[in-house]
Coordinates of C-alpha atoms in Angstrom, one line a residue:
M19 CA 23.3 20.7 -9.9
P20 CA 22.6 19.0 -6.6
L21 CA 25.7 15.9 -6.9
I22 CA 27.2 15.0 -3.6
T23 CA 30.5 13.8 -3.9
D24 CA 31.7 13.8 -0.5
T25 CA 31.4 12.7 2.7
D26 CA 30.6 16.1 4.8
T27 CA 28.1 17.4 2.3
L28 CA 26.3 14.3 2.3
A29 CA 25.9 13.9 6.1
A30 CA 24.3 17.3 6.2
F31 CA 22.3 16.6 3.6
C32 CA 21.0 13.6 5.5
E33 CA 21.3 15.2 8.6
G34 CA 18.6 17.9 6.9
L35 CA 16.1 14.8 6.5
K36 CA 15.9 13.5 9.7
G37 CA 12.5 13.4 11.3
A38 CA 10.4 13.5 7.7
D39 CA 7.6 11.4 7.3
Y40 CA 8.8 9.9 4.2
I41 CA 11.6 10.5 1.2
T42 CA 11.8 9.1 -1.9
L43 CA 14.4 7.2 -3.5
D44 CA 16.1 5.5 -6.7
T45 CA 19.3 4.5 -7.7
E46 CA 21.4 4.1 -11.2
F47 CA 23.5 0.8 -11.5
M48 CA 25.0 -1.1 -14.1
R49 CA 25.1 -4.8 -14.3
E50 CA 26.1 -6.4 -17.9
S51 CA 29.5 -7.1 -17.4
T52 CA 29.5 -7.9 -13.4
Y53 CA 27.3 -10.3 -11.2
W54 CA 26.9 -7.7 -8.5
P55 CA 25.0 -4.7 -9.5
Q56 CA 27.6 -1.8 -9.3
L57 CA 25.5 0.9 -7.5
C58 CA 26.3 4.4 -9.3
L59 CA 24.4 6.9 -8.2
V60 CA 21.5 7.1 -5.5
Q61 CA 18.8 9.6 -5.8
V62 CA 16.8 10.9 -2.9
A63 CA 14.5 13.4 -2.3
G64 CA 12.6 15.1 0.6
P65 CA 9.2 15.8 1.2
V66 CA 7.3 18.6 -0.1
D67 CA 5.5 21.2 1.6
D68 CA 1.9 21.6 2.9
D69 CA 1.7 23.9 -0.5
G70 CA 3.3 21.0 -2.3
K71 CA 6.3 22.8 -3.1
A72 CA 9.8 21.6 -2.5
P73 CA 11.8 23.5 -0.4
E74 CA 15.3 24.2 -1.6
G75 CA 18.0 21.6 -1.2
S76 CA 16.0 18.4 -0.3
G77 CA 16.8 16.8 -3.3
A78 CA 20.2 15.7 -4.6
V79 CA 22.5 12.9 -6.4
I80 CA 24.6 10.9 -4.4
D81 CA 27.8 10.0 -6.5
P82 CA 28.8 6.4 -4.6
L83 CA 31.9 6.1 -7.0
A84 CA 33.2 9.7 -6.0
E85 CA 36.6 8.8 -4.7
G86 CA 37.0 8.8 -0.3
I87 CA 33.1 9.0 0.1
D88 CA 31.6 7.3 3.2
L89 CA 27.8 6.0 2.2
A90 CA 27.0 5.8 6.1
P91 CA 25.5 8.7 6.4
L92 CA 23.2 7.4 3.7
D93 CA 22.8 4.4 5.1
E94 CA 21.6 5.6 8.8
L95 CA 19.0 7.3 6.8
L96 CA 17.6 4.0 4.9
H97 CA 17.6 2.2 8.4
D98 CA 15.7 4.9 10.0
D99 CA 12.2 2.8 11.0
S100 CA 10.6 5.6 11.4
M101 CA 10.5 7.2 7.7
V102 CA 8.9 5.8 4.6
K103 CA 11.3 5.3 1.9
V104 CA 9.2 5.8 -1.1
L105 CA 10.7 3.6 -4.5
H106 CA 9.3 2.7 -8.1
A107 CA 9.7 -0.8 -9.1
A108 CA 11.8 -1.3 -5.8
R109 CA 12.6 -4.8 -6.3
Q110 CA 16.1 -4.2 -7.7
D111 CA 17.4 -1.3 -5.5
L112 CA 16.4 -3.5 -2.7
E113 CA 18.8 -5.9 -3.5
I114 CA 21.4 -3.4 -4.1
F115 CA 20.9 -2.1 -0.5
Y116 CA 20.8 -5.6 0.9
K117 CA 23.7 -6.7 -0.6
R118 CA 25.8 -3.5 0.6
S119 CA 24.8 -4.0 4.3
G120 CA 23.1 -7.0 4.6
R121 CA 19.6 -5.1 5.6
L122 CA 16.8 -3.5 3.7
P123 CA 15.8 0.1 4.1
A124 CA 12.1 -0.1 6.2
P125 CA 9.4 0.3 6.1
I126 CA 8.5 0.8 2.0
F127 CA 6.2 1.8 -0.3
D128 CA 6.5 0.5 -3.8
S129 CA 4.3 3.3 -6.0
Q130 CA 4.5 0.4 -9.2
V131 CA 2.7 -2.1 -6.6
A132 CA 0.5 1.0 -5.2
A133 CA -0.8 1.6 -8.7
M134 CA -2.0 -2.0 -9.2
V135 CA -3.3 -2.3 -5.9
C136 CA -5.5 1.5 -7.1
G137 CA -6.4 -0.2 -10.5
F138 CA -3.7 1.4 -12.7
G139 CA -3.2 -1.6 -14.5
D140 CA -0.3 -4.0 -14.6
Q141 CA 3.3 -3.2 -14.0
V142 CA 2.5 0.3 -14.6
A143 CA 5.1 2.2 -16.3
Y144 CA 7.3 5.5 -14.0
D145 CA 6.5 8.5 -16.3
K146 CA 2.9 6.9 -17.0
L147 CA 2.1 7.4 -13.7
V148 CA 4.0 11.2 -13.2
A149 CA 1.6 12.2 -16.2
Q150 CA -1.1 11.3 -14.5
L151 CA -0.8 11.8 -10.9
A152 CA 2.1 14.7 -11.2
G153 CA 1.4 16.3 -14.5
A154 CA 4.4 16.3 -15.5
E155 CA 6.8 14.8 -18.5
I156 CA 9.7 12.6 -17.9
D157 CA 12.8 13.5 -20.4
K158 CA 13.8 10.0 -21.5
S159 CA 17.2 11.5 -23.8
S160 CA 19.3 9.7 -20.8
R161 CA 17.3 7.0 -20.2
F162 CA 19.8 4.5 -22.1
T163 CA 22.6 6.2 -20.1
D164 CA 26.2 4.3 -19.1
W165 CA 25.9 5.9 -15.3
S166 CA 29.5 4.5 -14.6
R167 CA 31.1 6.5 -16.9
R168 CA 32.7 10.1 -15.4
P169 CA 31.8 12.8 -15.6
L170 CA 28.5 12.9 -15.6
T171 CA 26.4 16.1 -17.7
D172 CA 23.8 18.3 -16.2
R173 CA 21.6 16.7 -18.3
Q174 CA 22.0 13.2 -17.1
I175 CA 22.0 14.9 -13.2
H176 CA 18.5 16.5 -14.0
Y177 CA 17.0 13.1 -15.4
A178 CA 18.5 11.1 -12.4
L179 CA 16.8 13.6 -10.3
S180 CA 13.8 13.9 -11.8
D181 CA 13.3 10.2 -11.0
V182 CA 12.4 11.0 -7.1
T183 CA 11.0 14.7 -7.3
H184 CA 7.8 13.5 -9.4
L185 CA 7.8 10.9 -7.2
R186 CA 7.0 12.8 -4.5
Q187 CA 3.4 13.6 -5.8
V188 CA 2.8 10.0 -7.3
F189 CA 3.0 9.0 -3.6
L190 CA 0.8 11.5 -1.9
A191 CA -1.6 10.4 -4.7
L192 CA -1.4 7.2 -4.1
K193 CA -1.0 7.0 -0.3
A194 CA -4.7 9.6 -0.6
Q195 CA -6.0 6.7 -3.0
L196 CA -5.1 3.7 -0.9
E197 CA -6.3 5.8 2.3
E198 CA -9.8 6.6 0.8
N199 CA -10.7 2.9 -0.3
G200 CA -9.8 1.1 2.2
R201 CA -6.8 -0.5 0.6
T202 CA -3.9 0.7 2.6
P203 CA -3.5 -2.8 4.4
W204 CA -3.6 -4.7 1.1
L205 CA -0.1 -2.9 0.3
A206 CA 1.3 -3.7 3.5
E207 CA 0.7 -7.4 2.3
E208 CA 2.7 -6.6 -0.4
M209 CA 5.3 -4.7 1.2
G210 CA 5.9 -7.6 3.5
R211 CA 6.8 -9.5 0.7
L212 CA 9.0 -7.0 -0.8
T213 CA 11.0 -6.5 2.4
D214 CA 11.0 -10.3 3.3
P215 CA 15.5 -10.9 3.5
R216 CA 14.6 -14.8 1.6
T217 CA 13.7 -12.5 -1.6
Y218 CA 17.1 -11.7 -2.4
A219 CA 19.6 -14.4 -0.3
M220 CA 19.9 -16.8 -3.5
Q221 CA 21.3 -19.8 -2.3
P222 CA 24.0 -21.6 -4.5
E223 CA 22.8 -24.6 -4.0
D224 CA 19.6 -23.2 -5.4
A225 CA 20.8 -22.1 -8.5
W226 CA 19.7 -25.3 -10.4
L227 CA 15.7 -23.9 -10.5
R228 CA 16.6 -21.2 -12.8
V229 CA 17.5 -23.8 -15.3
K230 CA 15.0 -25.4 -17.4
T231 CA 15.4 -28.3 -17.2
R232 CA 13.7 -29.8 -19.7
G233 CA 12.2 -33.4 -17.8
A234 CA 15.7 -34.7 -16.7
K235 CA 16.0 -37.6 -15.2
P236 CA 16.3 -37.3 -11.2
R237 CA 20.2 -38.1 -11.1
A238 CA 21.0 -36.0 -14.0
L239 CA 19.8 -33.0 -11.7
A240 CA 21.8 -34.2 -8.5
V241 CA 24.8 -33.3 -11.5
L242 CA 23.4 -30.3 -12.4
R243 CA 22.8 -28.6 -8.7
E244 CA 26.0 -29.2 -8.2
V245 CA 27.6 -27.7 -11.2
A246 CA 25.1 -25.0 -11.2
A247 CA 26.3 -24.2 -7.6
W248 CA 29.7 -24.4 -8.3
R249 CA 28.9 -21.7 -11.3
E250 CA 27.2 -19.5 -8.9
R251 CA 29.9 -19.6 -6.8
A252 CA 32.1 -18.8 -9.2
A253 CA 30.6 -15.7 -11.0
Q254 CA 30.1 -14.5 -7.2
E255 CA 33.6 -14.9 -6.7
R256 CA 35.3 -12.9 -9.9
D257 CA 31.8 -10.8 -10.0
I258 CA 31.1 -11.7 -13.4
P259 CA 27.8 -12.7 -15.2
R260 CA 27.1 -16.3 -14.5
N261 CA 26.3 -17.1 -18.3
R262 CA 30.0 -15.4 -19.0
L263 CA 31.2 -18.4 -17.1
L264 CA 29.0 -21.4 -18.5
R265 CA 26.2 -20.8 -20.1
D266 CA 23.0 -23.1 -19.5
E267 CA 22.8 -25.3 -22.3
A268 CA 26.9 -26.1 -21.3
L269 CA 25.4 -27.5 -17.8
L270 CA 22.6 -29.0 -19.3
D271 CA 25.3 -30.9 -21.6
I272 CA 27.6 -32.1 -18.5
A273 CA 24.3 -32.7 -16.4
G274 CA 23.0 -35.6 -19.0
H275 CA 26.2 -37.2 -20.0
P276 CA 28.6 -36.4 -17.0
P277 CA 32.2 -36.4 -18.1
T278 CA 35.0 -38.1 -16.6
D279 CA 37.7 -36.6 -17.4
E280 CA 39.4 -33.0 -18.9
A281 CA 38.9 -34.9 -22.7
G282 CA 35.4 -35.8 -21.9
L283 CA 35.3 -31.9 -20.5
S284 CA 36.4 -30.3 -23.3
R285 CA 34.0 -31.1 -26.3
I286 CA 31.2 -30.1 -24.0
R287 CA 29.0 -27.5 -26.5
G288 CA 29.7 -24.1 -25.6
M289 CA 33.4 -25.3 -23.3
P290 CA 35.4 -22.3 -24.1
R291 CA 39.1 -23.2 -25.3
G292 CA 41.7 -24.4 -22.6
F293 CA 39.2 -24.3 -19.6
A294 CA 39.2 -27.8 -18.8
Q295 CA 42.8 -28.1 -18.4
G296 CA 42.5 -25.4 -15.8
P297 CA 42.1 -24.5 -12.2
M298 CA 38.5 -23.8 -13.2
G299 CA 38.0 -26.9 -15.0
K300 CA 39.4 -29.1 -12.2
A301 CA 36.8 -27.3 -10.0
L302 CA 33.9 -28.5 -12.0
M303 CA 34.9 -32.0 -12.4
A304 CA 35.3 -31.9 -9.1
A305 CA 31.2 -30.9 -8.3
I306 CA 30.8 -33.0 -11.9
K307 CA 32.4 -36.0 -9.6
R308 CA 30.1 -34.8 -6.2
G309 CA 27.2 -35.1 -8.3
I310 CA 27.7 -38.2 -9.3
D311 CA 28.3 -39.4 -5.9
T312 CA 25.4 -38.3 -4.7
P313 CA 23.3 -41.1 -3.5
K314 CA 20.1 -42.0 -4.6
S315 CA 17.9 -40.5 -1.5
E316 CA 19.1 -37.6 -1.8
W317 CA 18.9 -36.9 -5.4
P318 CA 16.3 -33.6 -6.3
M319 CA 12.8 -34.3 -6.2
Q320 CA 11.5 -32.7 -9.5
D321 CA 10.4 -35.6 -12.0
R322 CA 10.1 -38.1 -8.9
Q323 CA 6.9 -37.0 -7.8
P324 CA 3.9 -37.8 -9.7
R325 CA 2.7 -35.1 -12.1
K326 CA -1.1 -33.9 -11.1
A327 CA -2.9 -34.0 -14.2
K328 CA -4.1 -31.0 -16.4
P329 CA -6.9 -29.1 -15.2
P330 CA -9.6 -28.6 -17.8
A331 CA -8.7 -25.7 -19.8
S332 CA -12.5 -24.5 -20.1
I333 CA -12.3 -24.2 -16.3
V334 CA -9.2 -22.2 -16.3
E335 CA -10.9 -20.2 -19.0
L336 CA -13.7 -19.6 -16.7
L337 CA -11.5 -18.6 -14.0
R338 CA -10.4 -16.4 -16.3
V339 CA -13.0 -14.3 -17.2
L340 CA -13.9 -14.5 -13.3
L341 CA -10.6 -12.5 -12.8
R342 CA -11.4 -10.2 -15.3
V343 CA -14.8 -9.2 -13.6
K344 CA -13.5 -9.4 -10.0
A345 CA -10.1 -7.0 -11.3
E346 CA -12.6 -4.1 -13.0
E347 CA -14.9 -4.5 -10.3
H348 CA -12.5 -3.8 -7.7
D349 CA -10.3 -1.9 -9.8
V350 CA -7.8 -3.7 -9.4
A351 CA -4.7 -4.9 -11.8
Q352 CA -5.4 -8.5 -12.9
R353 CA -1.6 -10.3 -12.3
L354 CA -1.8 -8.5 -8.8
I355 CA -4.4 -10.6 -7.7
A356 CA -3.6 -14.0 -9.1
T357 CA -0.9 -15.1 -11.9
S358 CA -2.3 -17.8 -14.7
D359 CA -0.5 -20.1 -12.6
D360 CA -2.5 -19.5 -9.7
L361 CA -5.5 -20.1 -11.9
E362 CA -4.2 -23.5 -13.2
A363 CA -3.5 -24.7 -9.7
I364 CA -6.8 -23.6 -8.2
A365 CA -8.7 -25.9 -11.2
A366 CA -6.4 -28.2 -10.3
D367 CA -7.0 -28.5 -6.2
D368 CA -9.4 -26.1 -4.0
A369 CA -6.3 -25.9 -1.8
A370 CA -3.9 -24.7 -3.9
E371 CA -1.2 -23.1 -2.0
V372 CA -1.5 -19.8 -4.0
A373 CA -1.4 -16.2 -2.9
A374 CA -4.8 -15.7 -4.5
L375 CA -6.5 -18.2 -2.0
A376 CA -5.4 -16.1 1.0
G377 CA -5.5 -12.6 2.4
W378 CA -7.4 -10.0 0.8
R379 CA -7.0 -11.9 -2.8
R380 CA -8.9 -14.8 -1.5
E381 CA -12.2 -12.4 0.2
I382 CA -12.2 -10.7 -3.5
F383 CA -11.8 -13.2 -6.2
G384 CA -10.5 -16.9 -4.3
E385 CA -14.1 -17.6 -2.9
D386 CA -15.7 -16.5 -5.8
A387 CA -13.5 -19.0 -7.7
L388 CA -14.1 -21.8 -5.7
A389 CA -17.6 -21.3 -5.3
L390 CA -17.5 -20.9 -9.3
K391 CA -15.5 -24.6 -9.3
A392 CA -18.2 -26.1 -7.2
G393 CA -21.1 -24.5 -9.6
K394 CA -22.3 -22.3 -6.7
L395 CA -21.7 -19.6 -8.6
A396 CA -22.5 -18.6 -13.1
L397 CA -20.8 -16.3 -15.5
A398 CA -23.7 -14.2 -17.4
V399 CA -23.1 -11.8 -20.2
G400 CA -25.9 -9.0 -19.7
G401 CA -25.5 -5.8 -21.4
A402 CA -21.2 -4.6 -21.9
R403 CA -20.2 -7.2 -19.8
P404 CA -20.1 -10.4 -17.7
R405 CA -21.9 -10.6 -14.5
V406 CA -21.0 -13.4 -11.6
I407 CA -24.5 -14.8 -11.0
P408 CA -25.4 -16.6 -7.1
L409 CA -26.8 -19.7 -7.7
E410 CA -29.3 -21.7 -5.4
D411 CA -28.1 -24.7 -3.9

C-alpha cells in the first residue's frame, strides 16, 4: 500500500507532483484529548490523465508520526501557488496546516462549498458526492479509526487514500459545472474567506465570545473575558481541551460571583479538588482580579448597546420563502445564500452588514429581499411553486 514513512520517499513523491495543475488533499487527525489537533495522516493524489485514469504512484498516504520524517517537501508542495489544492470541507484541514507552518495552502478548491454553489444541497457529504459524480462507493468501515495508533492496516490505508483518489473526479466534474454556469467567481469569493488567516487566528482575549453568557452584565463580562483568556492560554500551553481544564459553567459562576480568595474559588461548582490551592488556582485568581479591576470604560460592550427591536416574524418568514424560491431558481444551497440570522438582520435593517446583501448573493437574493420589504415585490402561488411578482409603483 502507498504509505510514506521516510523523508526521501516523501521528497521523491512530491517531486513527481511538481508542475501538476492540481492535487487532491485530505488529513486524518485526532483532538479528543488535546487542544491542538494531532495530525496523524496526510493523503495526497495527483491529477488523472486525459483518459481519466490515474498514473501509477500518483497517490500516497503520508505518515507524519513516522520516526524521523521531515514534512518539508510536503510543505513546499502545499505552498506552490501555481497548483490548486482540492479538499472537501477544508476548514479543519486548513486549521492544521496553519498551525504547523503559520501559512495556508493556496489556491484552494473546497468541493463541499463548490457543491453548494452548484445546487447539491447544504453541506453535502463526501460519500454522496463521490456516488453522484464519480460513480463509486466509499467503504465506511474505517471511519471511526483511532488514526494515532500504529501500525495501520491495509484496510485503513486504503480507506484514507480513497478520500483523495475519488476526489479527483469530483473536482473535475464540479469545476466543469462551475465553468458552464459561470459561477467560478462565486466560488473564488467563498475561497477568499476560507483562506483568510484571520479565520484561524483565534486570540485568547476573544475566547469569552464563545461562552453563552445568558444576559450577563458588563462588569461580569469583564471578569469572564479575563478568566476565559486565562483558560485558553493554559489549555494551549498544556495541549488539553479547554473544557477539560475548566468548564464554561465554572467560568460563568466565577464571572457572576467573583471569589476573592482560594476558599471562595474552591467552592465554585465544577472546580477540581485542590485546584484552588495550586499554581493554576493562583493564576486564575490573578485573572479574576484583573477582571474586577477593569475600568468601567473598558468593560465589554455586549449588552450595553441598546437592543434592536426584534423584526416581525411575518417579514422573516416572507424572506425565508423568497430565499427558498431563489435557491431553487438558481440551483444554489439556501444556507450558502443566507442564514437565519441574515434573514432576521435584513428584516430589521435594509443596510444590515450581512453576506446576503453583498456580492453575488445580493444579485440573486439581496436586492429582491429589499424589494419585498419595500412592497415592490409580491409572492404568489401559481401551479406547484411560489412565484415572485414585480409590483408597479
